[in-house]
PDB file of C-alpha atoms in Angstrom:
ATOM      1  CA  MET A 926     -46.867 -31.360  95.240  1.00  0.00           C
ATOM      2  CA  GLN A 927     -48.521 -27.935  95.259  1.00  0.00           C
ATOM      3  CA  LEU A 928     -46.677 -25.260  97.748  1.00  0.00           C
ATOM      4  CA  TYR A 929     -48.403 -21.991  98.143  1.00  0.00           C
ATOM      5  CA  LEU A 930     -46.066 -18.871  97.510  1.00  0.00           C
ATOM      6  CA  PRO A 931     -46.763 -15.863 100.189  1.00  0.00           C
ATOM      7  CA  ILE A 932     -45.032 -12.891  98.499  1.00  0.00           C
ATOM      8  CA  ALA A 933     -45.773 -14.286  94.559  1.00  0.00           C
ATOM      9  CA  ASP A 934     -49.269 -15.106  95.970  1.00  0.00           C
ATOM     10  CA  LEU A 935     -49.660 -18.130  93.908  1.00  0.00           C
ATOM     11  CA  PRO A 936     -49.223 -22.084  94.186  1.00  0.00           C
ATOM     12  CA  VAL A 937     -46.989 -23.791  92.120  1.00  0.00           C
ATOM     13  CA  ASN A 938     -45.596 -27.234  91.685  1.00  0.00           C
ATOM     14  CA  VAL A 939     -42.398 -28.091  94.049  1.00  0.00           C
ATOM     15  CA  PHE A 940     -40.616 -30.361  91.531  1.00  0.00           C
ATOM     16  CA  LEU A 941     -41.346 -28.131  88.998  1.00  0.00           C
ATOM     17  CA  VAL A 942     -39.414 -25.334  90.636  1.00  0.00           C
ATOM     18  CA  LEU A 943     -36.768 -27.563  91.826  1.00  0.00           C
ATOM     19  CA  ALA A 944     -36.154 -28.461  88.190  1.00  0.00           C
ATOM     20  CA  MET A 945     -36.188 -25.301  87.064  1.00  0.00           C
ATOM     21  CA  GLY A 946     -33.440 -24.451  89.419  1.00  0.00           C
ATOM     22  CA  ALA A 947     -31.115 -27.062  88.920  1.00  0.00           C
ATOM     23  CA  ALA A 948     -31.116 -27.075  85.196  1.00  0.00           C
ATOM     24  CA  VAL A 949     -30.352 -23.087  85.086  1.00  0.00           C
ATOM     25  CA  GLY A 950     -27.504 -24.103  88.070  1.00  0.00           C
ATOM     26  CA  PHE A 951     -26.345 -26.646  85.559  1.00  0.00           C
ATOM     27  CA  VAL A 952     -26.378 -23.714  82.855  1.00  0.00           C
ATOM     28  CA  SER A 953     -24.906 -21.353  84.922  1.00  0.00           C
ATOM     29  CA  GLY A 954     -21.837 -23.806  86.226  1.00  0.00           C
ATOM     30  CA  MET A 955     -21.081 -24.783  82.567  1.00  0.00           C
ATOM     31  CA  PHE A 956     -21.019 -21.242  81.254  1.00  0.00           C
ATOM     32  CA  GLY A 957     -19.938 -19.451  84.133  1.00  0.00           C
ATOM     33  CA  ILE A 958     -23.077 -17.151  84.068  1.00  0.00           C
ATOM     34  CA  GLY A 959     -25.420 -16.362  86.648  1.00  0.00           C
ATOM     35  CA  GLY A 960     -28.273 -18.014  85.063  1.00  0.00           C
ATOM     36  CA  GLY A 961     -30.827 -15.659  85.850  1.00  0.00           C
ATOM     37  CA  PHE A 962     -31.077 -14.359  81.699  1.00  0.00           C
ATOM     38  CA  LEU A 963     -33.111 -18.272  81.574  1.00  0.00           C
ATOM     39  CA  MET A 964     -34.299 -18.447  85.248  1.00  0.00           C
ATOM     40  CA  THR A 965     -36.254 -14.975  85.272  1.00  0.00           C
ATOM     41  CA  PRO A 966     -38.471 -15.744  81.909  1.00  0.00           C
ATOM     42  CA  LEU A 967     -38.946 -19.414  83.235  1.00  0.00           C
ATOM     43  CA  LEU A 968     -40.750 -17.799  86.365  1.00  0.00           C
ATOM     44  CA  ILE A 969     -42.696 -15.366  84.695  1.00  0.00           C
ATOM     45  CA  PHE A 970     -43.869 -18.017  82.238  1.00  0.00           C
ATOM     46  CA  ILE A 971     -45.202 -20.106  84.874  1.00  0.00           C
ATOM     47  CA  GLY A 972     -47.189 -17.120  86.163  1.00  0.00           C
ATOM     48  CA  ILE A 973     -44.916 -15.311  88.447  1.00  0.00           C
ATOM     49  CA  THR A 974     -45.132 -11.664  88.678  1.00  0.00           C
ATOM     50  CA  PRO A 975     -42.006 -10.274  86.719  1.00  0.00           C
ATOM     51  CA  ALA A 976     -41.376  -7.520  89.748  1.00  0.00           C
ATOM     52  CA  VAL A 977     -41.430 -10.774  92.200  1.00  0.00           C
ATOM     53  CA  ALA A 978     -39.185 -12.967  89.689  1.00  0.00           C
ATOM     54  CA  VAL A 979     -36.451 -10.560  89.547  1.00  0.00           C
ATOM     55  CA  ALA A 980     -35.738  -9.581  93.452  1.00  0.00           C
ATOM     56  CA  SER A 981     -36.123 -13.495  94.007  1.00  0.00           C
ATOM     57  CA  VAL A 982     -33.981 -14.887  91.642  1.00  0.00           C
ATOM     58  CA  ALA A 983     -30.837 -12.789  92.638  1.00  0.00           C
ATOM     59  CA  SER A 984     -30.647 -15.070  95.509  1.00  0.00           C
ATOM     60  CA  HIS A 985     -31.139 -18.163  93.483  1.00  0.00           C
ATOM     61  CA  ILE A 986     -27.904 -16.436  90.926  1.00  0.00           C
ATOM     62  CA  ALA A 987     -25.594 -15.650  93.974  1.00  0.00           C
ATOM     63  CA  ALA A 988     -26.229 -19.096  95.422  1.00  0.00           C
ATOM     64  CA  SER A 989     -25.305 -21.137  92.076  1.00  0.00           C
ATOM     65  CA  SER A 990     -22.374 -18.560  91.352  1.00  0.00           C
ATOM     66  CA  PHE A 991     -20.889 -19.631  94.650  1.00  0.00           C
ATOM     67  CA  SER A 992     -20.998 -23.170  93.902  1.00  0.00           C
ATOM     68  CA  GLY A 993     -19.562 -22.599  90.613  1.00  0.00           C
ATOM     69  CA  ALA A 994     -17.160 -20.045  92.047  1.00  0.00           C
ATOM     70  CA  LEU A 995     -15.773 -22.524  94.638  1.00  0.00           C
ATOM     71  CA  SER A 996     -14.866 -25.000  92.592  1.00  0.00           C
ATOM     72  CA  TYR A 997     -13.026 -22.601  90.122  1.00  0.00           C
ATOM     73  CA  TRP A 998     -11.132 -21.160  92.684  1.00  0.00           C
ATOM     74  CA  ARG A 999     -10.044 -24.412  93.958  1.00  0.00           C
ATOM     75  CA  ARG A1000      -8.701 -24.770  90.387  1.00  0.00           C
ATOM     76  CA  ARG A1001      -7.165 -21.948  90.701  1.00  0.00           C
ATOM     77  CA  ALA A1002      -9.351 -20.605  87.635  1.00  0.00           C
ATOM     78  CA  ILE A1003      -9.903 -16.801  89.351  1.00  0.00           C
ATOM     79  CA  ASP A1004      -8.060 -13.498  89.475  1.00  0.00           C
ATOM     80  CA  PRO A1005      -8.854 -11.677  92.716  1.00  0.00           C
ATOM     81  CA  ALA A1006      -7.262  -8.368  92.026  1.00  0.00           C
ATOM     82  CA  LEU A1007      -9.412  -8.375  88.461  1.00  0.00           C
ATOM     83  CA  ALA A1008     -12.182  -9.420  90.623  1.00  0.00           C
ATOM     84  CA  SER A1009     -11.841  -6.835  93.249  1.00  0.00           C
ATOM     85  CA  VAL A1010     -11.825  -3.932  90.758  1.00  0.00           C
ATOM     86  CA  LEU A1011     -14.783  -5.166  89.048  1.00  0.00           C
ATOM     87  CA  LEU A1012     -16.586  -5.388  92.150  1.00  0.00           C
ATOM     88  CA  SER A1013     -15.667  -1.768  92.984  1.00  0.00           C
ATOM     89  CA  GLY A1014     -18.206  -0.741  90.500  1.00  0.00           C
ATOM     90  CA  GLY A1015     -20.403  -3.939  90.650  1.00  0.00           C
ATOM     91  CA  VAL A1016     -22.004  -2.625  93.929  1.00  0.00           C
ATOM     92  CA  THR A1017     -22.510   0.753  93.042  1.00  0.00           C
ATOM     93  CA  GLY A1018     -24.082   0.062  89.983  1.00  0.00           C
ATOM     94  CA  THR A1019     -26.344  -2.972  91.820  1.00  0.00           C
ATOM     95  CA  ALA A1020     -27.263  -0.066  94.347  1.00  0.00           C
ATOM     96  CA  LEU A1021     -28.142   2.285  91.141  1.00  0.00           C
ATOM     97  CA  GLY A1022     -30.322  -0.491  89.636  1.00  0.00           C
ATOM     98  CA  VAL A1023     -32.036  -1.102  93.096  1.00  0.00           C
ATOM     99  CA  TRP A1024     -32.966   2.537  92.975  1.00  0.00           C
ATOM    100  CA  ALA A1025     -34.056   2.576  89.395  1.00  0.00           C
ATOM    101  CA  PHE A1026     -36.120  -0.771  90.015  1.00  0.00           C
ATOM    102  CA  THR A1027     -38.140   1.034  92.568  1.00  0.00           C
ATOM    103  CA  GLN A1028     -38.699   4.604  90.831  1.00  0.00           C
ATOM    104  CA  LEU A1029     -39.873   2.452  87.441  1.00  0.00           C
ATOM    105  CA  ARG A1030     -42.211  -0.043  90.392  1.00  0.00           C
ATOM    106  CA  ALA A1031     -43.829   3.172  91.063  1.00  0.00           C
ATOM    107  CA  LEU A1032     -44.570   4.661  87.734  1.00  0.00           C
ATOM    108  CA  GLY A1033     -45.911   1.435  87.173  1.00  0.00           C
ATOM    109  CA  GLN A1034     -43.667   0.751  84.031  1.00  0.00           C
ATOM    110  CA  LEU A1035     -41.447  -1.761  85.505  1.00  0.00           C
ATOM    111  CA  ASP A1036     -43.091  -5.078  84.369  1.00  0.00           C
ATOM    112  CA  LEU A1037     -43.163  -3.725  80.468  1.00  0.00           C
ATOM    113  CA  MET A1038     -39.720  -2.359  80.869  1.00  0.00           C
ATOM    114  CA  ILE A1039     -38.280  -5.770  82.369  1.00  0.00           C
ATOM    115  CA  ALA A1040     -40.019  -7.521  79.230  1.00  0.00           C
ATOM    116  CA  LEU A1041     -38.449  -5.148  76.644  1.00  0.00           C
ATOM    117  CA  SER A1042     -35.503  -5.086  78.037  1.00  0.00           C
ATOM    118  CA  TYR A1043     -35.073  -9.086  77.583  1.00  0.00           C
ATOM    119  CA  VAL A1044     -35.846  -8.793  74.475  1.00  0.00           C
ATOM    120  CA  VAL A1045     -33.808  -6.311  73.298  1.00  0.00           C
ATOM    121  CA  LEU A1046     -30.832  -7.265  75.242  1.00  0.00           C
ATOM    122  CA  LEU A1047     -30.716 -11.169  74.829  1.00  0.00           C
ATOM    123  CA  THR A1048     -31.691 -10.883  70.634  1.00  0.00           C
ATOM    124  CA  THR A1049     -28.756  -9.013  70.545  1.00  0.00           C
ATOM    125  CA  VAL A1050     -26.155 -10.735  72.683  1.00  0.00           C
ATOM    126  CA  GLY A1051     -27.440 -14.044  71.500  1.00  0.00           C
ATOM    127  CA  SER A1052     -27.110 -13.314  68.246  1.00  0.00           C
ATOM    128  CA  LEU A1053     -23.899 -11.601  68.195  1.00  0.00           C
ATOM    129  CA  MET A1054     -22.452 -14.778  70.150  1.00  0.00           C
ATOM    130  CA  PHE A1055     -23.809 -17.277  67.882  1.00  0.00           C
ATOM    131  CA  SER A1056     -22.071 -15.894  64.861  1.00  0.00           C
ATOM    132  CA  GLU A1057     -18.834 -15.520  66.817  1.00  0.00           C
ATOM    133  CA  GLY A1058     -19.234 -18.996  67.952  1.00  0.00           C
ATOM    134  CA  LEU A1059     -20.298 -20.312  64.696  1.00  0.00           C
ATOM    135  CA  ARG A1060     -17.130 -18.549  62.613  1.00  0.00           C
ATOM    136  CA  ALA A1061     -15.270 -19.532  65.289  1.00  0.00           C
ATOM    137  CA  LEU A1062     -16.553 -23.633  65.220  1.00  0.00           C
ATOM    138  CA  MET A1063     -15.780 -23.171  61.479  1.00  0.00           C
ATOM    139  CA  ARG A1064     -12.060 -21.769  61.409  1.00  0.00           C
ATOM    140  CA  THR A1065     -11.510 -24.807  63.828  1.00  0.00           C
ATOM    141  CA  ARG A1066     -13.043 -27.284  61.738  1.00  0.00           C
ATOM    142  CA  ARG A1067     -11.050 -25.758  58.426  1.00  0.00           C
ATOM    143  CA  GLY A1068      -7.841 -25.671  60.061  1.00  0.00           C
ATOM    144  CA  ALA A1069      -7.497 -22.043  59.630  1.00  0.00           C
ATOM    145  CA  VAL A1070      -5.701 -19.865  61.931  1.00  0.00           C
ATOM    146  CA  PRO A1071      -7.559 -17.724  64.305  1.00  0.00           C
ATOM    147  CA  PRO A1072      -6.847 -14.022  63.717  1.00  0.00           C
ATOM    148  CA  ARG A1073      -4.430 -12.703  66.214  1.00  0.00           C
ATOM    149  CA  ARG A1074      -5.454 -10.159  69.046  1.00  0.00           C
ATOM    150  CA  THR A1075      -4.713  -6.746  69.144  1.00  0.00           C
ATOM    151  CA  HIS A1076      -4.727  -4.338  71.825  1.00  0.00           C
ATOM    152  CA  ASN A1077      -7.382  -1.362  71.224  1.00  0.00           C
ATOM    153  CA  TRP A1078      -7.723   2.134  72.407  1.00  0.00           C
ATOM    154  CA  ILE A1079      -8.690   1.056  75.822  1.00  0.00           C
ATOM    155  CA  HIS A1080      -5.532  -0.522  76.502  1.00  0.00           C
ATOM    156  CA  GLY A1081      -3.853   3.276  76.101  1.00  0.00           C
ATOM    157  CA  LEU A1082      -6.204   4.257  78.843  1.00  0.00           C
ATOM    158  CA  PRO A1083      -4.294   5.670  82.450  1.00  0.00           C
ATOM    159  CA  LEU A1084      -4.324   3.904  85.937  1.00  0.00           C
ATOM    160  CA  LYS A1085      -2.898   0.673  84.680  1.00  0.00           C
ATOM    161  CA  MET A1086      -2.666  -1.875  87.262  1.00  0.00           C
ATOM    162  CA  ARG A1087      -1.028  -5.307  86.601  1.00  0.00           C
ATOM    163  CA  PHE A1088      -3.263  -8.123  87.079  1.00  0.00           C
ATOM    164  CA  LYS A1089      -1.079 -11.190  87.413  1.00  0.00           C
ATOM    165  CA  ARG A1090      -3.562 -13.951  87.409  1.00  0.00           C
ATOM    166  CA  SER A1091      -4.541 -13.016  84.249  1.00  0.00           C
ATOM    167  CA  LYS A1092      -0.933 -11.817  83.070  1.00  0.00           C
ATOM    168  CA  ILE A1093      -2.366  -8.604  81.862  1.00  0.00           C
ATOM    169  CA  TYR A1094      -1.748  -4.848  82.446  1.00  0.00           C
ATOM    170  CA  LEU A1095      -4.525  -2.937  82.072  1.00  0.00           C
ATOM    171  CA  SER A1096      -6.483   0.127  82.797  1.00  0.00           C
ATOM    172  CA  VAL A1097      -9.039  -0.014  85.833  1.00  0.00           C
ATOM    173  CA  ILE A1098     -11.099   2.614  84.431  1.00  0.00           C
ATOM    174  CA  PRO A1099     -12.858   0.557  81.818  1.00  0.00           C
ATOM    175  CA  VAL A1100     -12.886  -2.455  84.451  1.00  0.00           C
ATOM    176  CA  VAL A1101     -15.275  -0.339  86.960  1.00  0.00           C
ATOM    177  CA  ILE A1102     -17.640   0.934  84.331  1.00  0.00           C
ATOM    178  CA  VAL A1103     -17.591  -2.906  83.089  1.00  0.00           C
ATOM    179  CA  GLY A1104     -18.561  -3.710  86.649  1.00  0.00           C
ATOM    180  CA  ILE A1105     -21.115  -0.609  87.237  1.00  0.00           C
ATOM    181  CA  VAL A1106     -23.112  -1.776  83.902  1.00  0.00           C
ATOM    182  CA  ILE A1107     -23.440  -5.471  84.618  1.00  0.00           C
ATOM    183  CA  GLY A1108     -24.295  -4.509  88.212  1.00  0.00           C
ATOM    184  CA  PHE A1109     -26.802  -2.162  87.003  1.00  0.00           C
ATOM    185  CA  ILE A1110     -28.543  -4.083  84.473  1.00  0.00           C
ATOM    186  CA  GLY A1111     -28.405  -7.126  86.931  1.00  0.00           C
ATOM    187  CA  ALA A1112     -30.365  -5.358  89.530  1.00  0.00           C
ATOM    188  CA  ILE A1113     -33.530  -4.444  87.013  1.00  0.00           C
ATOM    189  CA  MET A1114     -33.763  -7.768  84.891  1.00  0.00           C
ATOM    190  CA  GLY A1115     -32.690  -9.648  87.584  1.00  0.00           C
ATOM    191  CA  ILE A1116     -29.814 -11.441  85.422  1.00  0.00           C
ATOM    192  CA  GLY A1117     -26.236 -11.937  86.621  1.00  0.00           C
ATOM    193  CA  GLY A1118     -24.853 -10.280  83.848  1.00  0.00           C
ATOM    194  CA  GLY A1119     -22.189 -13.267  83.062  1.00  0.00           C
ATOM    195  CA  PHE A1120     -23.448 -13.566  79.440  1.00  0.00           C
ATOM    196  CA  ILE A1121     -22.572  -9.991  78.804  1.00  0.00           C
ATOM    197  CA  LEU A1122     -19.381  -9.437  81.265  1.00  0.00           C
ATOM    198  CA  VAL A1123     -17.496 -12.883  79.445  1.00  0.00           C
ATOM    199  CA  PRO A1124     -17.590 -11.745  75.828  1.00  0.00           C
ATOM    200  CA  ILE A1125     -16.786  -8.250  77.421  1.00  0.00           C
ATOM    201  CA  MET A1126     -13.853  -9.368  79.047  1.00  0.00           C
ATOM    202  CA  ILE A1127     -12.510 -11.743  76.176  1.00  0.00           C
ATOM    203  CA  TYR A1128     -12.704  -9.673  73.195  1.00  0.00           C
ATOM    204  CA  VAL A1129     -12.745  -6.039  74.666  1.00  0.00           C
ATOM    205  CA  LEU A1130     -10.866  -6.275  77.807  1.00  0.00           C
ATOM    206  CA  ARG A1131      -8.246  -9.070  76.273  1.00  0.00           C
ATOM    207  CA  VAL A1132      -8.328 -11.219  79.353  1.00  0.00           C
ATOM    208  CA  PRO A1133      -7.658 -14.637  79.171  1.00  0.00           C
ATOM    209  CA  THR A1134     -10.216 -17.436  78.860  1.00  0.00           C
ATOM    210  CA  SER A1135      -8.701 -19.573  81.559  1.00  0.00           C
ATOM    211  CA  THR A1136      -9.970 -16.789  84.586  1.00  0.00           C
ATOM    212  CA  VAL A1137     -12.691 -14.829  82.390  1.00  0.00           C
ATOM    213  CA  ILE A1138     -15.377 -17.899  83.517  1.00  0.00           C
ATOM    214  CA  GLY A1139     -14.270 -17.941  87.417  1.00  0.00           C
ATOM    215  CA  THR A1140     -13.630 -14.491  87.761  1.00  0.00           C
ATOM    216  CA  SER A1141     -17.252 -13.205  86.139  1.00  0.00           C
ATOM    217  CA  MET A1142     -18.822 -15.489  88.953  1.00  0.00           C
ATOM    218  CA  VAL A1143     -17.353 -13.719  91.811  1.00  0.00           C
ATOM    219  CA  LEU A1144     -18.771 -10.202  90.502  1.00  0.00           C
ATOM    220  CA  THR A1145     -21.972 -12.131  89.888  1.00  0.00           C
ATOM    221  CA  LEU A1146     -22.054 -13.681  93.143  1.00  0.00           C
ATOM    222  CA  VAL A1147     -21.395 -10.422  95.247  1.00  0.00           C
ATOM    223  CA  THR A1148     -23.739  -8.033  93.155  1.00  0.00           C
ATOM    224  CA  MET A1149     -26.491 -10.484  93.403  1.00  0.00           C
ATOM    225  CA  LEU A1150     -26.345 -10.468  97.273  1.00  0.00           C
ATOM    226  CA  VAL A1151     -26.266  -7.037  97.517  1.00  0.00           C
ATOM    227  CA  ALA A1152     -28.862  -6.882  95.237  1.00  0.00           C
ATOM    228  CA  THR A1153     -31.223  -9.409  97.239  1.00  0.00           C
ATOM    229  CA  MET A1154     -30.784  -7.888 100.240  1.00  0.00           C
ATOM    230  CA  LEU A1155     -31.591  -4.248  98.617  1.00  0.00           C
ATOM    231  CA  HIS A1156     -34.722  -5.647  97.032  1.00  0.00           C
ATOM    232  CA  ALA A1157     -35.816  -7.201 100.648  1.00  0.00           C
ATOM    233  CA  VAL A1158     -35.297  -4.024 102.282  1.00  0.00           C
ATOM    234  CA  THR A1159     -37.099  -1.512  99.817  1.00  0.00           C
ATOM    235  CA  ASN A1160     -39.221  -3.185  97.831  1.00  0.00           C
ATOM    236  CA  HIS A1161     -39.986  -5.965  99.794  1.00  0.00           C
ATOM    237  CA  LEU A1162     -40.203  -8.274  96.969  1.00  0.00           C
ATOM    238  CA  VAL A1163     -38.034 -11.511  97.348  1.00  0.00           C
ATOM    239  CA  ASP A1164     -40.047 -14.675  98.169  1.00  0.00           C
ATOM    240  CA  ALA A1165     -38.356 -16.313 100.827  1.00  0.00           C
ATOM    241  CA  VAL A1166     -39.687 -19.773  99.809  1.00  0.00           C
ATOM    242  CA  LEU A1167     -39.602 -19.326  96.154  1.00  0.00           C
ATOM    243  CA  ALA A1168     -35.713 -18.374  96.403  1.00  0.00           C
ATOM    244  CA  LEU A1169     -35.230 -21.746  98.940  1.00  0.00           C
ATOM    245  CA  ILE A1170     -36.198 -23.767  96.172  1.00  0.00           C
ATOM    246  CA  LEU A1171     -34.241 -22.518  93.481  1.00  0.00           C
ATOM    247  CA  MET A1172     -31.095 -22.562  95.541  1.00  0.00           C
ATOM    248  CA  VAL A1173     -31.172 -25.908  96.358  1.00  0.00           C
ATOM    249  CA  GLY A1174     -31.832 -27.150  92.708  1.00  0.00           C
ATOM    250  CA  GLY A1175     -29.217 -24.164  91.874  1.00  0.00           C
ATOM    251  CA  VAL A1176     -26.291 -25.052  93.915  1.00  0.00           C
ATOM    252  CA  THR A1177     -26.980 -28.970  92.868  1.00  0.00           C
ATOM    253  CA  GLY A1178     -26.790 -28.612  89.370  1.00  0.00           C
ATOM    254  CA  ALA A1179     -24.232 -26.063  89.610  1.00  0.00           C
ATOM    255  CA  GLN A1180     -21.124 -28.510  90.442  1.00  0.00           C
ATOM    256  CA  PHE A1181     -21.964 -31.066  87.585  1.00  0.00           C
ATOM    257  CA  GLY A1182     -21.955 -27.757  85.372  1.00  0.00           C
ATOM    258  CA  ALA A1183     -18.614 -26.418  85.886  1.00  0.00           C
ATOM    259  CA  ARG A1184     -17.310 -30.214  85.480  1.00  0.00           C
ATOM    260  CA  ALA A1185     -19.446 -30.509  82.351  1.00  0.00           C
ATOM    261  CA  GLY A1186     -17.715 -27.199  81.068  1.00  0.00           C
ATOM    262  CA  GLN A1187     -14.582 -28.083  81.264  1.00  0.00           C
ATOM    263  CA  LYS A1188     -14.863 -30.726  78.755  1.00  0.00           C
ATOM    264  CA  ILE A1189     -16.334 -28.708  75.938  1.00  0.00           C
ATOM    265  CA  ARG A1190     -14.008 -26.221  73.641  1.00  0.00           C
ATOM    266  CA  GLY A1191     -14.108 -22.649  74.030  1.00  0.00           C
ATOM    267  CA  GLU A1192     -15.786 -21.986  70.463  1.00  0.00           C
ATOM    268  CA  GLN A1193     -18.263 -24.613  71.194  1.00  0.00           C
ATOM    269  CA  LEU A1194     -19.549 -22.739  74.756  1.00  0.00           C
ATOM    270  CA  ARG A1195     -19.913 -19.757  72.841  1.00  0.00           C
ATOM    271  CA  LEU A1196     -21.939 -20.851  70.135  1.00  0.00           C
ATOM    272  CA  LEU A1197     -24.066 -23.065  72.363  1.00  0.00           C
ATOM    273  CA  LEU A1198     -24.680 -19.827  75.199  1.00  0.00           C
ATOM    274  CA  GLY A1199     -25.365 -17.689  72.050  1.00  0.00           C
ATOM    275  CA  LEU A1200     -27.860 -19.994  71.110  1.00  0.00           C
ATOM    276  CA  LEU A1201     -29.966 -20.148  74.554  1.00  0.00           C
ATOM    277  CA  ILE A1202     -29.668 -16.840  75.003  1.00  0.00           C
ATOM    278  CA  LEU A1203     -30.993 -16.049  71.451  1.00  0.00           C
ATOM    279  CA  SER A1204     -33.959 -18.716  71.974  1.00  0.00           C
ATOM    280  CA  VAL A1205     -34.832 -17.268  75.698  1.00  0.00           C
ATOM    281  CA  GLY A1206     -35.005 -13.751  74.042  1.00  0.00           C
ATOM    282  CA  ILE A1207     -37.415 -14.622  70.933  1.00  0.00           C
ATOM    283  CA  ARG A1208     -39.383 -16.821  73.294  1.00  0.00           C
ATOM    284  CA  PHE A1209     -39.881 -13.699  75.087  1.00  0.00           C
ATOM    285  CA  ALA A1210     -40.686 -11.671  72.255  1.00  0.00           C
ATOM    286  CA  ILE A1211     -43.240 -14.052  71.252  1.00  0.00           C
ATOM    287  CA  GLU A1212     -44.648 -13.953  75.011  1.00  0.00           C
ATOM    288  CA  LEU A1213     -44.839 -10.174  74.572  1.00  0.00           C
ATOM    289  CA  VAL A1214     -46.713 -10.428  71.577  1.00  0.00           C
ATOM    290  CA  ILE A1215     -49.231 -13.045  72.377  1.00  0.00           C
ATOM    291  CA  GLN A1216     -50.155 -11.635  75.460  1.00  0.00           C
ATOM    292  CA  PRO A1217     -52.069  -8.574  75.751  1.00  0.00           C
ATOM    293  CA  ALA A1218     -49.853  -5.360  76.366  1.00  0.00           C
ATOM    294  CA  ASP A1219     -52.230  -4.387  79.642  1.00  0.00           C
ATOM    295  CA  LEU A1220     -51.540  -7.817  80.853  1.00  0.00           C
ATOM    296  CA  PHE A1221     -48.451  -6.079  82.327  1.00  0.00           C
ATOM    297  CA  THR A1222     -49.728  -3.383  83.936  1.00  0.00           C
ATOM    298  CA  ILE A1223     -52.356  -5.768  85.272  1.00  0.00           C
ATOM    299  CA  ARG A1224     -49.870  -7.905  86.814  1.00  0.00           C
ATOM    300  CA  GLU A1225     -47.960  -4.703  88.189  1.00  0.00           C
ATOM    301  CA  LEU A1226     -50.660  -3.450  90.046  1.00  0.00           C
ATOM    302  CA  GLY A1227     -51.638  -6.298  91.429  1.00  0.00           C
ATOM    303  CA  VAL A1228     -48.153  -6.772  93.304  1.00  0.00           C
ATOM    304  CA  SER A1229     -47.975  -2.913  94.194  1.00  0.00           C
ATOM    305  CA  SER A1230     -51.357  -2.706  95.836  1.00  0.00           C
TER     306      SER A1230
END
């Protein structure tokens, strides 16, 4: 069944897009991430321009994150105080990201920047997460005791605040900075940033795994809602028809993914997530090499005109 997308300016198979939304929603709920790192490339691969894909996927990420966050809230696996501090930086970063998105689009460099950013970010983060998850899995099978986590210089910063649900005492400075970075990257690349946020919260900020996923989903939910509204108002690139189809599939898939994620051990989750991120990064690199370099410019001019 073909359906014409008015903003993307091309027909798509409804069932294909719906299935993509459900699959990415499942991944989102399982790993506690927005899923944009997977959905945006998938849309680009089926012919939708990067600019429209980034702007439209934000709403899908928000819907999937809402569904998943609701499940974690019911299990009291969200730290409201930590989420609030993250959001103070996340909303600011999102606004800055949309501004940078608009400037890059005006210069005709947006599509190429999106492609390069995906290749560099996903292959780097995916490799690091996969190697760490593999080491953790090997330690578990050998019965070795995991290395004890020690506080780093970040925990010596001023303006500390006690986050009761996570049972940590931490400066708000790095938390706000992390929120700004995640919001900025998410607005430009069409990703929730959970696959970056979760490792940072676990390994840098030392936030317990029990509250990391749910809290990251709250940040993703709000920042992607803000990104959707700003993209719609400033760039007029949000395809409502595409976003609606993705949201329907995403909300459904996220519920099943959140349940599945509770049945898999932490090191296995990190290993699988790292492998998934790395695979998408490599696939994007192959796509970038195979296609002519000027294809991105042609696509961008087609959207801008």
